[in-house]
Short mmCIF file of C-alpha atoms in Angstrom, two decimals:
data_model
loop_
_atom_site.label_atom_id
_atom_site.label_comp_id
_atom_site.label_asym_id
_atom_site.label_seq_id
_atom_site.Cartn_x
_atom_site.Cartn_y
_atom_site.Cartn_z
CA UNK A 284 -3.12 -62.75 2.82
CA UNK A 285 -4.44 -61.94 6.11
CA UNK A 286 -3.96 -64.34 9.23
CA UNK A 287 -7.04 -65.71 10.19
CA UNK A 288 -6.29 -64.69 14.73
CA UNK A 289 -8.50 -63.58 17.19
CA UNK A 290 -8.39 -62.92 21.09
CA UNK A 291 -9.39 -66.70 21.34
CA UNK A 292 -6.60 -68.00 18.24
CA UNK A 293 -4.15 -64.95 18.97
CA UNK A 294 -0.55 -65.60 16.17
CA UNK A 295 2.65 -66.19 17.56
CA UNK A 296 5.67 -63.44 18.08
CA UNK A 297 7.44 -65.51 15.73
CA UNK A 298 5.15 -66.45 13.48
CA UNK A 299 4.31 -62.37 13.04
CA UNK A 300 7.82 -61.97 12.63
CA UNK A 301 8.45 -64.18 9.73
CA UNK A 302 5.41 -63.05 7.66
CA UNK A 303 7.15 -59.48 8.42
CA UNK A 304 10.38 -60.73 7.15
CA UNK A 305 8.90 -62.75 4.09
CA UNK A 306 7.28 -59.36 2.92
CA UNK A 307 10.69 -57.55 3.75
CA UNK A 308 12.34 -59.89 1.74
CA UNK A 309 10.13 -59.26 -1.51
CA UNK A 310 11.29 -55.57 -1.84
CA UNK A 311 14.85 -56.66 -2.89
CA UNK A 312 17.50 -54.82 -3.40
CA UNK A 313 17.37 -51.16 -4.03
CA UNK A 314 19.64 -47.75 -4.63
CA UNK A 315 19.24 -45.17 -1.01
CA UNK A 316 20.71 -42.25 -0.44
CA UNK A 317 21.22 -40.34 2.28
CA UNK A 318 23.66 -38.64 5.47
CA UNK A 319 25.83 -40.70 7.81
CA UNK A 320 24.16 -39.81 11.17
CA UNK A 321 26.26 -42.29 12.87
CA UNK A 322 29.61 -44.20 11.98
CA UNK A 323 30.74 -47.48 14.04
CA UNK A 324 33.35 -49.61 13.24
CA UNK A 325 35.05 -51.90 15.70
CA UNK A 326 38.38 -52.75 14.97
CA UNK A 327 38.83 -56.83 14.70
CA UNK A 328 35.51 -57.21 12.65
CA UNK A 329 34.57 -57.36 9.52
CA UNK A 330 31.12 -55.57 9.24
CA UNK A 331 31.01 -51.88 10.24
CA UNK A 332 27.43 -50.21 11.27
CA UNK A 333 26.00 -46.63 9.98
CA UNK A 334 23.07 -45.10 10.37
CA UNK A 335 21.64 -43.48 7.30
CA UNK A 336 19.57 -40.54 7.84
CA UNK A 337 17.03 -38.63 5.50
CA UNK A 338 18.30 -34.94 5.42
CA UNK A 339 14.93 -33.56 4.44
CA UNK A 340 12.92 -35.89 7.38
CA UNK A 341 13.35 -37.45 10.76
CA UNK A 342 13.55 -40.53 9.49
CA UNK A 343 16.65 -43.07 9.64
CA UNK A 344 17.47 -46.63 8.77
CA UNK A 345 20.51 -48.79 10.16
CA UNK A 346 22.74 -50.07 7.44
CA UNK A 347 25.24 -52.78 7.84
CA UNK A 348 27.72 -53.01 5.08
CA UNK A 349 31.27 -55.04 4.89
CA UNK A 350 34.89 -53.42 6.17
CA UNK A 351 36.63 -53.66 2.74
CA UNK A 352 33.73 -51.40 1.42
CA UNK A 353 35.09 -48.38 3.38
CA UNK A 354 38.48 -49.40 3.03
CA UNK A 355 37.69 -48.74 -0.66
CA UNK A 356 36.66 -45.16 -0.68
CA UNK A 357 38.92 -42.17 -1.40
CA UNK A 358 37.85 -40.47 1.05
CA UNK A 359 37.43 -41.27 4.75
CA UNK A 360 34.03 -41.78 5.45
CA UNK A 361 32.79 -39.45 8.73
CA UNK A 362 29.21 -38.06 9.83
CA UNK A 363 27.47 -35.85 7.66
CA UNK A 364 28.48 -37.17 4.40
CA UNK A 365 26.38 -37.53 1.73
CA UNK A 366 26.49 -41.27 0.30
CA UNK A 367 24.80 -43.50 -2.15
CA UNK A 368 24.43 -47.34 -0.94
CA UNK A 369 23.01 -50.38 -2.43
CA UNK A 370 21.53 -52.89 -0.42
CA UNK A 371 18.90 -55.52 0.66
CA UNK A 372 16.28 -54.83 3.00
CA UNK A 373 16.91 -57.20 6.04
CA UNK A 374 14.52 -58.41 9.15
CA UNK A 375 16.10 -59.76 12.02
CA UNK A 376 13.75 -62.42 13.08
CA UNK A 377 14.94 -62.80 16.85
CA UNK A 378 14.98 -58.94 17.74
CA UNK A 379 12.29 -57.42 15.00
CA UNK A 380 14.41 -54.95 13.52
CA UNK A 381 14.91 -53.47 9.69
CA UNK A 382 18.42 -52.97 8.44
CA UNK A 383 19.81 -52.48 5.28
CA UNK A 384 22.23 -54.80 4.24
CA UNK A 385 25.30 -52.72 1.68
CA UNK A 386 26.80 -54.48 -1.30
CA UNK A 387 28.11 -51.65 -2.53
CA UNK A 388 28.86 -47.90 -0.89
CA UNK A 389 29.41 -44.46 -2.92
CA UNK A 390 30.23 -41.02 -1.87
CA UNK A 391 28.68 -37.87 -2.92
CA UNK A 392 31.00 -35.42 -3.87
CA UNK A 393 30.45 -32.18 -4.34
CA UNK A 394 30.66 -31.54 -7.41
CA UNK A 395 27.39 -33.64 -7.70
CA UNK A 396 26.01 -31.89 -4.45
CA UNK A 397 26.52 -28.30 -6.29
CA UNK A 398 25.10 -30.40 -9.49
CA UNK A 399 22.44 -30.89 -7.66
CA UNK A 400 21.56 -27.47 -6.18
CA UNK A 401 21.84 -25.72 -9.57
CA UNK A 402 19.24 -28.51 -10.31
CA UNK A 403 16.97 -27.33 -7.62
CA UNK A 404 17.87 -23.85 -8.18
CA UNK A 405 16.13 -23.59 -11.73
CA UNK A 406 12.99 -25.76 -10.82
CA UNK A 407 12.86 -23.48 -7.92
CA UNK A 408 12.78 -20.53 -9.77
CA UNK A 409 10.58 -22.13 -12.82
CA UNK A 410 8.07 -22.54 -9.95
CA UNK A 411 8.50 -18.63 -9.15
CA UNK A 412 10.16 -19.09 -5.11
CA UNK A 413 12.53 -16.71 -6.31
CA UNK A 414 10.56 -14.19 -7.77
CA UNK A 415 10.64 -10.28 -6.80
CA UNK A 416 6.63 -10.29 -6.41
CA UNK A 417 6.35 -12.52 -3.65
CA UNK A 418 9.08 -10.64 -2.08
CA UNK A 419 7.45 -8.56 1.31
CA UNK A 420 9.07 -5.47 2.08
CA UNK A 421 10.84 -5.15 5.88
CA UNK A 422 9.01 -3.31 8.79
CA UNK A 423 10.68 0.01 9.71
CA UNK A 424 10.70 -0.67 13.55
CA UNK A 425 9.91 -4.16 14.28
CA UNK A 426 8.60 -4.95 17.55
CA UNK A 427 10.43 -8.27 18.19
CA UNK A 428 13.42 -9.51 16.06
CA UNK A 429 13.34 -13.27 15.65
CA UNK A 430 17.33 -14.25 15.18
CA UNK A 431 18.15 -18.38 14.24
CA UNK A 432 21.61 -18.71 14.50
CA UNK A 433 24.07 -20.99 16.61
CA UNK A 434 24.50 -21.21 20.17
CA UNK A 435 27.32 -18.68 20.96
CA UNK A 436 28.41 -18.13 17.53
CA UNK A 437 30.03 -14.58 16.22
CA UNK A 438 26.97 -14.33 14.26
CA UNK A 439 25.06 -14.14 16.93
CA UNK A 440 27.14 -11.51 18.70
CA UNK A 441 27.46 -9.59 15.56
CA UNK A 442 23.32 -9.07 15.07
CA UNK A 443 22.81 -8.09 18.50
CA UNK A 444 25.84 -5.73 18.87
CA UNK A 445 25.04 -3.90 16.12
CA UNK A 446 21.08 -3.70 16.39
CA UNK A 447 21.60 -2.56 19.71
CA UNK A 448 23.83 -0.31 18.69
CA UNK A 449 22.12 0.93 16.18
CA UNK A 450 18.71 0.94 18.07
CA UNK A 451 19.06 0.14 21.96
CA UNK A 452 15.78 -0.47 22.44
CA UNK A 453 15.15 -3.13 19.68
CA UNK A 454 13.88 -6.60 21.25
CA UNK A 455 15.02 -9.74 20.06
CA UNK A 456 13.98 -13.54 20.61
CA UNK A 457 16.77 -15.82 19.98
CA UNK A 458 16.16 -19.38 18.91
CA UNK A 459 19.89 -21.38 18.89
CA UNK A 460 19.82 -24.40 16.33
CA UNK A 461 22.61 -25.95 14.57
CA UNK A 462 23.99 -24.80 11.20
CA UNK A 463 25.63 -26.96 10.06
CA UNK A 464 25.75 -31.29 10.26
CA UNK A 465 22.86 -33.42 10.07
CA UNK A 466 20.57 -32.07 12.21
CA UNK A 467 20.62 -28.31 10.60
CA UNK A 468 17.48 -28.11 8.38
CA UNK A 469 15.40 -29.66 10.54
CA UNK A 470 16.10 -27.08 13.61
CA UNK A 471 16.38 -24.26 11.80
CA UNK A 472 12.89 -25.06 10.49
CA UNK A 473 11.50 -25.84 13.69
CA UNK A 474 13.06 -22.50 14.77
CA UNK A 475 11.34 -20.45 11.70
CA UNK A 476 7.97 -22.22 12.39
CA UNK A 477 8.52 -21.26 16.26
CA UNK A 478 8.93 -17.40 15.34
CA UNK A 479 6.48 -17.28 12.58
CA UNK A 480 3.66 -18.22 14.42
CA UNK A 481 4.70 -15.33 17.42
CA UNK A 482 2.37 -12.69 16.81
CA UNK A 483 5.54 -9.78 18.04
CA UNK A 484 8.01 -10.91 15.88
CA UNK A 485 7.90 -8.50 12.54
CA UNK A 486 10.94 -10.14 11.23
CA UNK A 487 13.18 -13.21 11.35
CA UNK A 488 16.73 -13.32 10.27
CA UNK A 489 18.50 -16.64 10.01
CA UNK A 490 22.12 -15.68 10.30
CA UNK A 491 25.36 -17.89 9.73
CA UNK A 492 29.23 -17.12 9.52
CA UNK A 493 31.60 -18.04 6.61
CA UNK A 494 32.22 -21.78 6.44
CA UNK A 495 33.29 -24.11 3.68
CA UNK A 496 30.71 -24.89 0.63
CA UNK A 497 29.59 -28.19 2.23
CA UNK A 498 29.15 -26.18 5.74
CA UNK A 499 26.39 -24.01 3.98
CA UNK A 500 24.89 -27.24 2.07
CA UNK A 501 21.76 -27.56 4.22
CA UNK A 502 20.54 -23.37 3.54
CA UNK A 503 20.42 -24.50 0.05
CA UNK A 504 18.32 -27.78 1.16
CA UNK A 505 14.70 -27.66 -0.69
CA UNK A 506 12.64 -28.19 2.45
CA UNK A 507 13.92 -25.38 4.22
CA UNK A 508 14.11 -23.27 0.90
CA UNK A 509 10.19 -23.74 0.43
CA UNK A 510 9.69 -23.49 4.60
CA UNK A 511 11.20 -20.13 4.38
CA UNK A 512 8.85 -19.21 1.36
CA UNK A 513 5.53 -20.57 2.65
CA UNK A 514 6.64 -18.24 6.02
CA UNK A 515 4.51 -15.12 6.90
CA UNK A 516 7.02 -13.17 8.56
CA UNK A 517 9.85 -11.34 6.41
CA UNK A 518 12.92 -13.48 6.58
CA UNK A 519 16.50 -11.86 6.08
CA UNK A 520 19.29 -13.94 5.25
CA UNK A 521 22.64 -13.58 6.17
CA UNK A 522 24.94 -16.55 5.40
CA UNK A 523 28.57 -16.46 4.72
CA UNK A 524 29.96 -13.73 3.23
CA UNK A 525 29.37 -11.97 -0.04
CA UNK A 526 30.75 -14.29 -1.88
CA UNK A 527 28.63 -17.27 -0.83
CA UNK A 528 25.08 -17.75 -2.01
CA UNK A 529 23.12 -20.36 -0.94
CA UNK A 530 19.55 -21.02 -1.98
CA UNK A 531 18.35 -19.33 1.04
CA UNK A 532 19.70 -15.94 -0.01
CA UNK A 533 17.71 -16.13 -3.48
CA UNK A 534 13.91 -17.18 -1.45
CA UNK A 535 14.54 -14.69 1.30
CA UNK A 536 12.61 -11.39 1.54
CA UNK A 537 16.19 -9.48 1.72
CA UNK A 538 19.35 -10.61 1.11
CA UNK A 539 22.09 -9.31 3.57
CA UNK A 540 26.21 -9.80 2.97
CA UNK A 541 26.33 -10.68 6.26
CA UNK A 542 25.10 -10.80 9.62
CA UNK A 543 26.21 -7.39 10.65
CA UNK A 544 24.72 -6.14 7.15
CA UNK A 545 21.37 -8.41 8.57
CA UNK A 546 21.39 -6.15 11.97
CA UNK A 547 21.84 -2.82 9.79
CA UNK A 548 18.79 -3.61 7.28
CA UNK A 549 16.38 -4.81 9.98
CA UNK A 550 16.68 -1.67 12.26
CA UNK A 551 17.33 1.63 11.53
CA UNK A 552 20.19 3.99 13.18
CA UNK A 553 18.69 6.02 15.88
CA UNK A 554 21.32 8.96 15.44
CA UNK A 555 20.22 9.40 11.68
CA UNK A 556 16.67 9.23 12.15
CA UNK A 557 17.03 11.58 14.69
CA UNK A 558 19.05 13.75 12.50
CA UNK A 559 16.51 13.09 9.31
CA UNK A 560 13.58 13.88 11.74
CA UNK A 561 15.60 17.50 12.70
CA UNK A 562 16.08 18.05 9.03
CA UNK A 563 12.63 17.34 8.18
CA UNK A 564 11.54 19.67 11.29
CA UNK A 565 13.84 22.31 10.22
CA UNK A 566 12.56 22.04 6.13
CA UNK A 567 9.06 22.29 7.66
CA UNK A 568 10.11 25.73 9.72
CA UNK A 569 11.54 26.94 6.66
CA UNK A 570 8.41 26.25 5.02
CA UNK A 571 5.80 27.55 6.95
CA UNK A 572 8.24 30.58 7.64
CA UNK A 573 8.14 31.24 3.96
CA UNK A 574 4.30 30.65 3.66
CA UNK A 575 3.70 32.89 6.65
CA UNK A 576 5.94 36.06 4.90
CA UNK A 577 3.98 35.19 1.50
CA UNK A 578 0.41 35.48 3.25
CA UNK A 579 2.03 38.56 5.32
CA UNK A 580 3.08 40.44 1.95
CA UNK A 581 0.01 40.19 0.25
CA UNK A 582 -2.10 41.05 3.28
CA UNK A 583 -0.12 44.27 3.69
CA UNK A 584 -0.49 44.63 -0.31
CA UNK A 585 -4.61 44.67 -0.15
CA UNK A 586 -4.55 46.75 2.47
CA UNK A 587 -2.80 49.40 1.13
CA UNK A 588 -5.29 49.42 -2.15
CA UNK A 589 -7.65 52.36 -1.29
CA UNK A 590 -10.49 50.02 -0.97
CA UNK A 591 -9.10 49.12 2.05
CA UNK A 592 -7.05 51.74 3.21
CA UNK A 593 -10.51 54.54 3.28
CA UNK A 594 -13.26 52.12 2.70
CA UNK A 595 -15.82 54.87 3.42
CA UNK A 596 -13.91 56.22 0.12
CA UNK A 597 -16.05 54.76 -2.44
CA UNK A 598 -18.98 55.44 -0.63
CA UNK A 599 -18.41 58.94 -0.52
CA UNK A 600 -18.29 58.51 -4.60
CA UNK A 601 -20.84 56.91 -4.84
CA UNK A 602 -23.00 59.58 -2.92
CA UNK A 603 -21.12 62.24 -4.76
CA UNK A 604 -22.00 60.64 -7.82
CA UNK A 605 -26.06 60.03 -7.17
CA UNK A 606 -25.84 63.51 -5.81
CA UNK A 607 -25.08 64.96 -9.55
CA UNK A 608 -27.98 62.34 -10.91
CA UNK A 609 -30.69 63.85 -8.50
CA UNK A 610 -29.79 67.24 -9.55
CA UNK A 611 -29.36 66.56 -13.16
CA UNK A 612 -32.77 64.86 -13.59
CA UNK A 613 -34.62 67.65 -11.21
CA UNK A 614 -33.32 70.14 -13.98
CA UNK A 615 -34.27 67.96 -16.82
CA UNK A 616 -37.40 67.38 -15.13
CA UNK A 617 -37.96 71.15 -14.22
CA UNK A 618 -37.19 71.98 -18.30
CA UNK A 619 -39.22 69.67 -19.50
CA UNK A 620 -41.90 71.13 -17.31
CA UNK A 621 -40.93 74.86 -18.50
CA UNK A 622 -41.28 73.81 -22.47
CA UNK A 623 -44.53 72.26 -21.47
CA UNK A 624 -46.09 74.82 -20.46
CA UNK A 625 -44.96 77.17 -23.19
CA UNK A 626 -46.56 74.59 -25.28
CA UNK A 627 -49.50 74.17 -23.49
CA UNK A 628 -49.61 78.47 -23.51
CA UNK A 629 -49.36 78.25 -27.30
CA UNK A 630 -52.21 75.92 -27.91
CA UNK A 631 -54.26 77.40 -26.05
CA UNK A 632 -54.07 80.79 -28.00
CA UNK A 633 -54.15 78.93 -31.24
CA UNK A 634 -57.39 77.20 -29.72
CA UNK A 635 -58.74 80.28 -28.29
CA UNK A 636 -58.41 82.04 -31.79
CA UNK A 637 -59.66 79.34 -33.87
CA UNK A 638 -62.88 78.84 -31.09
CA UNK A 639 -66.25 80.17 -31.96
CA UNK A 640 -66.06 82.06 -28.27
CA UNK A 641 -63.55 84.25 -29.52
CA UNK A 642 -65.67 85.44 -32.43
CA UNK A 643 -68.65 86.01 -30.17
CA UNK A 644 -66.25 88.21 -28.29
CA UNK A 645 -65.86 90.36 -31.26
CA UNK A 646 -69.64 91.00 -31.05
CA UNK A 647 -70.95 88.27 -33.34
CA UNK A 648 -74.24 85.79 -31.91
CA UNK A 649 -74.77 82.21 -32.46
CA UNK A 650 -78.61 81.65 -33.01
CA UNK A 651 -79.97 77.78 -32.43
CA UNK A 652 -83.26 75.97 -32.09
CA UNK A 653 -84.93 75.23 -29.09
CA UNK A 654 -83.41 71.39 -30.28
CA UNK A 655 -79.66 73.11 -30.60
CA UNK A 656 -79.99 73.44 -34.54
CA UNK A 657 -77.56 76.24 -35.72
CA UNK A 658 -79.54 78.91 -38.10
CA UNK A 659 -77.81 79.37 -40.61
CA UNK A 660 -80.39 81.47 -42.90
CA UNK A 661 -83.66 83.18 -42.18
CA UNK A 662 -85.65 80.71 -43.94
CA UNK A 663 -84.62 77.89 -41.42
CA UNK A 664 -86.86 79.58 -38.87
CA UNK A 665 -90.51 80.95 -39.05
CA UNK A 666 -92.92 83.07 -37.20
CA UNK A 667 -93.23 82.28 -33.59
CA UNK A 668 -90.30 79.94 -33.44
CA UNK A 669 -88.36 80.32 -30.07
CA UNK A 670 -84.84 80.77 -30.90
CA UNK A 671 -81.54 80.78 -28.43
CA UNK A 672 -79.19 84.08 -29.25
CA UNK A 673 -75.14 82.86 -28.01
CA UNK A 674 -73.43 85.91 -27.42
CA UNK A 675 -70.57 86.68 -25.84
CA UNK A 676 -71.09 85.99 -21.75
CA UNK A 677 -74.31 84.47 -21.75
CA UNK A 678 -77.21 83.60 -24.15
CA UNK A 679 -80.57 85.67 -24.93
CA UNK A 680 -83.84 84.05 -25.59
CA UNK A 681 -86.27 84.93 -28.52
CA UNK A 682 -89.11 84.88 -30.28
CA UNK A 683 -88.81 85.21 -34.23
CA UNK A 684 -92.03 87.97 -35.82
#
């Protein structure tokens, strides 16, 4: 129920404190886990102090818990560990603080911790994180290397040496975080998020040494596991050795064995390119060499055909050959013209001897009408009828008696 206050009626520190505590108080007690950020225990009293810290958030709660608790445990309880506590929310009226108040205190061992990431491991890859698909192949030359590692570590000296020696020009921007303890996930995923949103870095490779199983823990953390997938930039990983593989190895883009293996994947040796680039130079040579003598031996081939080699040749044959055509079809032409006129000679005596003229030649007369009617007897004319007399070279007029 809300308090009835205003700027007139304003509540009481310590009235607002008990209401705080009252609703504290309802929660009751509950199962946390979490990392010890920070162990205290004073020697001569009987309650020691830790502060329990979420390993996926910045987010921490004190927790007060009785000596003879620790005293219990196998192991020696230090910073870092995973544990399981149960307790009872508690509000300290006077100084307005939360604490949780441990009845009972539980390691994590880890067996359960590599329980646990198997766990992960197959909802991870149910979800496809892990798949090939997603999987973005590595620039050839990048522009700007981003490298998370620790401050000063050999895995930092082993990426640059070897990139550098590999490709002295390559450019890298180094972000130091811790990698390993409590504060590990959350730098190195400030440090990816730093890098991925730098428009010159073309790949990021998060690089670690060997350590012990619970040294690598937080790369196979679920926050940074999904930070690394949700990234835009091509992350290598390089953690441990061979042997060791944390969740980050499966979610990276490439896996390396190492962090010299990282340098050699993410830039390429400048002596064998330069050597693949002569061979390819030399392969092209040869090539063109070979095409050039190819084109050369056919060229010289055509031009030794005698199209090529005379090409007035055919011409000449040609000529030659319309030459014997003119002269063939002016002789045809000329004896067709010869048996013509025989012919034409040969009708025209056959003509000329079948033609009345020729027997008026022989002395006979053709005798017609004035109206061109041919007498044929003497009773087709009469007395005083003017006749025409065709003779041979003329005609004769006449007057029938």
């Amino acid at each position: 129920m809300a308090l009835d206050t205003s700027p007139e009626k304003p509540a009481p520190v310590r009235v607002i404190s008990q209401l705080i505590g009252q609703w504290v108080a309802r929660l009751g007690p509950v199962w946390v886990e979490g990392q010890v950020a920070q162990y205290s225990r004073r020697p001569g009293t009987s309650t020691a102090f830790l502060t329990l810290r979420d390993p996926h958030a910045e987010v921490s709660l004190t927790v007060t818990c009785p000596v003879g608790l620790l005293d219990a445990l196998q192991v020696p309880l230090a910073d870092g560990a995973r544990v399981v506590v149960h307790a009872k929310p508690s509000w300290y009226f006077t100084r307005g603080t939360l604490s949780l108040a441990a009845d009972e205190l539980r390691t994590v061992g880890l067996g359960d911790l590599l329980a646990r990431v198997e766990r992960l491991r197959k909802i991870l890859a149910t979800e496809g994180v892990f798949a090939d698909s997603r999987k973005r192949p590595l620039p050839f030359l990048p522009r700007v290397v981003g490298l998370i590692c620790g401050r000063d570590s050999k895995a930092e000296h082993d990426v640059l040496e070897n990139a550098r020696r590999r490709w002295p020009g390559v450019r890298f921007r180094v972000e130091t975080v811790a990698v390993q303890g409590l504060n590990a996930v959350s730098q190195v995923m400030d440090a990816l998020r730093v890098l991925d949103r730098d428009p010159e870095v073309d790949v990021v490779i998060i690089a670690r040494g060997g350590g012990s199983v619970e040294d690598l823990l937080p790369f196979s953390d679920e926050a940074l596991v999904r930070a690394v997938a949700a990234a835009t930039t091509p992350v290598v990983s390089a953690i441990g050795h061979e042997a060791d593989t944390p969740l980050l190895d499966l979610v990276a883009d490439v896996r390396a064995s190492t962090p010299t293996d990282a340098a050699k994947r993410v830039v390429p040796d400048v002596a064998e390119e330069a050597d693949r680039v002569a061979r390819a130079r030399e392969r092209i040579r040869s090539a063109v060499r070979h095409r050039l003598d190819r084109e050369r031996h056919g060229l010289a081939s055509l031009r030794s055909r005698p199209a090529l080699a005379d090409p007035h040749h055919g011409l000449r044959l040609r000529a030659q050959e319309v030459d014997a055509l003119v002269q063939r079809a002016r002789r045809t032409v000329r004896h067709l013209l010869d048996r013509a006129a025989v012919d034409v000679d040969h009708t025209r005596a056959r003509i000329r001897a079948l033609s009345p003229a020729a027997t008026l030649e022989r002395g006979y007369a053709v005798v017609q009408k004035d109206d061109g009617t041919v007498v044929r007897r003497p009773a087709d004319v009469a007395a005083g009828d003017h006749v025409r007399l065709l003779v041979s070279g003329g005609e004769i007029s006449a007057t029938i008696r």
